[in-house]
Coordinates of C-alpha atoms in Angstrom, one line a residue:
Chain A
M805 CA 25.4 3.1 10.2
K806 CA 26.1 4.0 6.6
A807 CA 22.5 3.1 5.8
L808 CA 21.3 5.4 8.6
I809 CA 23.2 8.3 7.3
E810 CA 22.0 7.7 3.8
S811 CA 18.4 7.3 4.9
I812 CA 18.5 10.7 6.7
V813 CA 20.3 12.6 4.0
K814 CA 18.7 11.3 0.8
P815 CA 15.2 12.7 1.4
L816 CA 16.7 16.1 2.3
V817 CA 18.5 16.7 -1.0
D818 CA 17.5 17.3 -4.6
H819 CA 20.1 14.9 -6.0
P820 CA 19.8 11.7 -3.9
E821 CA 21.9 9.8 -6.4
D822 CA 24.9 12.0 -5.6
V823 CA 24.8 11.2 -1.8
H824 CA 27.9 9.1 -0.9
V825 CA 29.1 7.9 2.5
R826 CA 32.7 6.6 2.8
E827 CA 33.6 4.7 5.9
K828 CA 37.1 4.9 7.3
E829 CA 38.1 3.0 10.4
E830 CA 40.9 4.3 12.5
D831 CA 42.4 3.1 15.8
T832 CA 40.0 4.9 18.1
K833 CA 37.3 6.1 15.9
V834 CA 35.2 5.4 12.8
V835 CA 35.0 8.3 10.4
Y836 CA 32.0 8.6 8.0
H837 CA 32.7 11.0 5.2
L838 CA 29.6 12.4 3.6
T839 CA 29.6 14.0 0.2
V840 CA 26.6 15.4 -1.6
H841 CA 25.9 17.2 -4.9
Q842 CA 27.4 20.7 -5.1
N843 CA 23.9 22.3 -5.1
D844 CA 22.8 20.3 -2.1
V845 CA 25.6 21.4 0.3
G846 CA 23.4 24.0 2.0
K847 CA 20.6 21.5 2.5
V848 CA 22.7 19.2 4.7
I849 CA 24.5 22.0 6.6
G850 CA 21.7 24.5 7.1
K851 CA 21.7 28.0 8.6
N852 CA 24.5 28.1 11.3
G853 CA 25.0 24.3 10.7
R854 CA 21.6 23.6 12.2
I855 CA 20.8 20.6 9.9
A856 CA 24.4 19.2 10.2
K857 CA 24.1 19.4 14.0
A858 CA 20.7 17.6 13.9
I859 CA 22.1 14.8 11.6
R860 CA 25.1 14.4 13.9
T861 CA 22.9 14.2 17.0
V862 CA 20.8 11.4 15.5
V863 CA 23.8 9.5 14.1
Y864 CA 25.8 9.7 17.4
A865 CA 22.7 8.5 19.3
A866 CA 22.4 5.5 17.1
K867 CA 25.9 4.1 17.9
S868 CA 25.4 1.2 20.1
D869 CA 27.7 -1.7 20.8
S870 CA 30.8 -0.4 19.1
T871 CA 33.1 1.2 21.6
K872 CA 34.8 3.2 19.0
R873 CA 33.9 6.9 18.7
I874 CA 31.9 7.9 15.7
Y875 CA 32.8 10.9 13.7
L876 CA 30.7 12.4 10.9
D877 CA 32.6 14.4 8.4
I878 CA 30.5 16.5 6.0
M879 CA 32.1 17.3 2.6
Chain B
M238 CA 4.6 9.8 -10.0
R239 CA 1.3 8.3 -11.2
E240 CA -0.7 10.1 -13.8
I241 CA -3.4 9.3 -16.2
T242 CA -5.4 10.9 -19.0
A243 CA -9.1 10.3 -19.0
S244 CA -12.0 11.4 -21.2
G245 CA -15.8 11.8 -20.7
Q246 CA -18.8 13.6 -22.1
T247 CA -18.1 16.5 -19.8
V248 CA -15.1 17.7 -17.8
E249 CA -16.8 16.5 -14.7
E250 CA -17.3 13.0 -16.1
A251 CA -13.7 12.8 -17.3
V252 CA -12.5 13.8 -13.8
Q253 CA -14.7 11.1 -12.2
S254 CA -13.4 8.5 -14.6
A255 CA -9.8 9.5 -13.9
L256 CA -10.4 9.2 -10.1
E257 CA -12.0 5.8 -10.5
Q258 CA -9.1 4.5 -12.6
L259 CA -6.5 5.9 -10.1
D260 CA -8.6 4.6 -7.2
T261 CA -8.3 7.9 -5.3
T262 CA -10.1 11.0 -4.2
R263 CA -10.3 14.5 -5.6
D264 CA -8.0 16.1 -3.0
Q265 CA -5.2 13.6 -3.8
V266 CA -4.8 14.6 -7.4
D267 CA -3.9 17.6 -9.5
I268 CA -6.3 18.0 -12.4
S269 CA -5.4 19.8 -15.6
I270 CA -8.0 20.2 -18.4
I271 CA -6.6 19.3 -21.8
D272 CA -9.8 19.7 -23.8
E273 CA -13.1 21.0 -22.5
G274 CA -15.0 19.0 -25.1
K275 CA -17.9 20.1 -27.3
K276 CA -21.5 19.1 -27.1
G277 CA -22.0 19.3 -30.9
I278 CA -25.2 19.7 -32.7
L279 CA -28.0 17.8 -31.1
G280 CA -25.3 15.9 -29.2
L281 CA -24.6 14.0 -32.5
F282 CA -22.5 15.9 -34.9
G283 CA -19.1 17.4 -34.2
S284 CA -19.1 16.4 -30.5
K285 CA -15.8 16.1 -28.9
P286 CA -15.1 14.4 -25.6
A287 CA -13.6 16.3 -22.7
I288 CA -10.1 15.2 -21.8
V289 CA -8.4 15.8 -18.5
K290 CA -5.0 14.8 -17.1
A291 CA -4.9 13.7 -13.4
V292 CA -1.6 13.5 -11.5
V293 CA -1.5 11.9 -8.1
L294 CA 0.1 14.2 -5.6
K295 CA 2.7 12.8 -3.3
N296 CA 1.2 12.3 0.0
Q297 CA 3.6 14.4 2.2
I298 CA 2.4 13.0 5.5
E299 CA 2.6 9.3 4.4
E300 CA 6.0 9.7 2.8
T301 CA 7.3 11.4 5.9
K302 CA 6.0 8.6 8.0
A303 CA 8.0 6.2 5.8
F304 CA 11.1 8.4 6.3
I305 CA 10.7 8.2 10.1
Q306 CA 10.2 4.5 9.9
E307 CA 13.3 4.0 7.8
V308 CA 15.6 6.2 9.9
I309 CA 14.5 4.6 13.1
K310 CA 14.8 1.1 11.7
N311 CA 18.4 2.0 10.8
M312 CA 19.0 3.1 14.4
N313 CA 18.1 -0.5 15.4
V314 CA 14.9 0.5 17.2
D315 CA 11.5 -0.9 16.6
V316 CA 8.6 1.5 16.8
N317 CA 5.0 1.9 15.9
I318 CA 4.0 5.3 14.5
K319 CA 0.6 6.8 15.0
T320 CA -0.1 9.8 12.9
T321 CA -2.6 12.6 13.9
V322 CA -3.3 15.6 11.7
I323 CA -5.1 18.6 13.0
D324 CA -5.3 21.4 10.5
N325 CA -1.7 22.2 9.6
H326 CA -0.2 20.4 12.5
V327 CA 1.0 16.8 12.2
T328 CA 1.9 14.7 15.3
Y329 CA 3.8 11.5 14.9
E330 CA 3.7 9.4 18.1
L331 CA 6.4 6.8 18.4
N332 CA 5.8 3.8 20.7
G333 CA 8.0 0.8 21.3
E334 CA 10.9 -0.6 23.3
K335 CA 14.3 1.1 23.5
I336 CA 12.5 4.4 23.0
A337 CA 15.0 6.1 25.4
K338 CA 17.6 5.9 22.6
L339 CA 15.3 8.0 20.5
I340 CA 14.7 10.6 23.1
G341 CA 18.3 11.2 24.4
K342 CA 19.4 13.5 27.1
R343 CA 16.7 16.2 27.7
G344 CA 15.1 15.1 24.5
Q345 CA 18.0 16.3 22.3
T346 CA 17.8 13.3 19.9
L347 CA 14.0 13.5 19.7
N348 CA 14.3 17.3 18.9
A349 CA 17.0 16.7 16.3
L350 CA 14.8 14.0 14.7
Q351 CA 11.8 16.3 14.9
Y352 CA 13.7 19.0 13.1
L353 CA 14.8 16.7 10.3
V354 CA 11.2 15.3 10.0
Q355 CA 9.9 18.9 9.6
L356 CA 12.4 19.5 6.8
V357 CA 11.5 16.3 5.0
L358 CA 7.7 16.9 5.4
N359 CA 7.9 20.4 4.0
K360 CA 10.6 19.8 1.4
D361 CA 8.6 20.1 -1.8
G362 CA 5.0 19.9 -0.7
K363 CA 2.5 22.6 -1.5
Q364 CA 1.1 22.7 2.0
Y365 CA 3.1 23.8 5.0
Y366 CA 2.9 21.7 8.1
S367 CA 4.3 22.0 11.6
V368 CA 5.4 18.9 13.3
T369 CA 5.5 17.3 16.7
L370 CA 7.4 14.1 17.2
D371 CA 6.4 12.4 20.4
A372 CA 7.8 9.3 22.0
E373 CA 5.9 7.3 24.6
G374 CA 4.2 10.5 25.9
Y375 CA 7.6 12.2 26.4
R376 CA 6.3 15.7 25.3
G377 CA 3.5 15.5 27.9
R378 CA 5.9 14.5 30.7
R379 CA 8.4 17.2 29.7
K380 CA 5.6 19.8 29.8
E381 CA 4.9 18.9 33.4
T382 CA 8.6 19.0 34.3
L383 CA 9.0 22.4 32.6
E384 CA 5.9 23.8 34.4
A385 CA 7.2 22.7 37.7
L386 CA 10.7 24.1 36.9
A387 CA 9.0 27.4 35.8
K388 CA 7.2 27.7 39.2
K389 CA 10.4 26.8 41.2
M390 CA 12.5 29.3 39.3
A391 CA 9.9 32.0 39.6
E392 CA 9.9 31.6 43.4
K393 CA 13.6 31.8 43.4
A394 CA 13.6 35.0 41.3
V395 CA 11.2 36.6 43.8
R396 CA 13.1 35.3 46.9
I397 CA 16.5 36.6 45.8
N398 CA 15.0 39.6 43.9
K399 CA 17.3 39.0 41.0
K400 CA 17.0 37.8 37.4
V401 CA 17.1 34.1 37.0
S402 CA 18.4 32.6 33.7
L403 CA 17.3 29.1 32.6
E404 CA 19.3 26.8 30.4
P405 CA 18.9 27.1 26.6
M406 CA 15.8 25.4 25.2
P407 CA 14.1 25.0 21.8
A408 CA 11.3 27.5 21.0
F409 CA 8.4 25.2 21.8
E410 CA 9.8 24.4 25.2
R411 CA 10.4 28.1 26.0
K412 CA 6.8 28.7 25.0
I413 CA 5.6 26.3 27.7
I414 CA 7.5 28.2 30.3
H415 CA 6.3 31.6 29.1
S416 CA 2.7 30.5 29.2
A417 CA 3.1 28.8 32.5
L418 CA 4.2 32.1 34.1
Q419 CA 2.0 34.4 32.1
G420 CA -0.7 34.8 34.7
R421 CA 1.7 36.1 37.4
N422 CA 2.2 39.8 38.0
D423 CA 5.1 39.6 40.4
I424 CA 7.5 38.5 37.7
S425 CA 8.0 38.8 33.9
T426 CA 9.6 36.5 31.5
Y427 CA 11.6 37.0 28.3
S428 CA 14.0 35.2 26.0
D429 CA 17.6 36.2 25.6
G430 CA 20.5 35.1 23.4
V431 CA 20.7 33.8 19.9
E432 CA 19.6 30.3 18.7
P433 CA 20.6 27.6 19.6
H434 CA 21.6 29.3 22.9
R435 CA 18.4 31.2 23.4
H436 CA 17.1 30.9 26.9
I437 CA 14.5 32.2 29.3
V438 CA 15.1 34.9 31.8
I439 CA 12.7 35.4 34.7
K440 CA 12.7 38.9 36.1
P441 CA 11.1 39.8 39.4

């Protein structure tokens, strides 16, 4: 799942080396915390959060066997 | 990024030599002339070869295909991708098992992927492309569904003699409905609301 988030986000930004995904498992959900370079924030959020929404849609669709809810936190 | 400097008697020859060494074609590289060269007297004295620099351009379409492949692989789905380019429009057709996972409810996952693909494709390329991401003929089937829906809703609008609003859809799906009902003069269609909640209204 971490690899998926990175493979989507890295080609979108100007500083792929600054893309980091932290995974945090909680009781009922898994939280992925995404951070990018300061100048790239707009590139992963987009106008009215359009890009962020698209990334979340794809990531949530990918969750398969795990019964835990997935949560993608940006910045 | 691959680049090379090549020389030749003339600029044209230098370019040819560069293309041969890079094993590519003229439209795949960006050529800059460093020295035009000089013929010299009788082609003997004071002649200088022409020098050019050739930089292989990133192939936007191929790189984007690799992006799609990578993302889908990370979603644990296996697909084949067929690429078709017509003018400035690129279509990526995905075929494989478990394709339903990529389409999602009413194509929302496919549409999200398509949006991301379009961003990656046009990120720093010179040429602007529009994109269609299709999965196992989904776009074609969806078009038929939408045309049938358009007809049904148009009948309803006429029957109850009131405006009928459809659910929000992305621009290219609304376009299918608009054009499906364009020929009728008993109703008119327009879009209302702000993206991403923009939807069609059919008015008798």
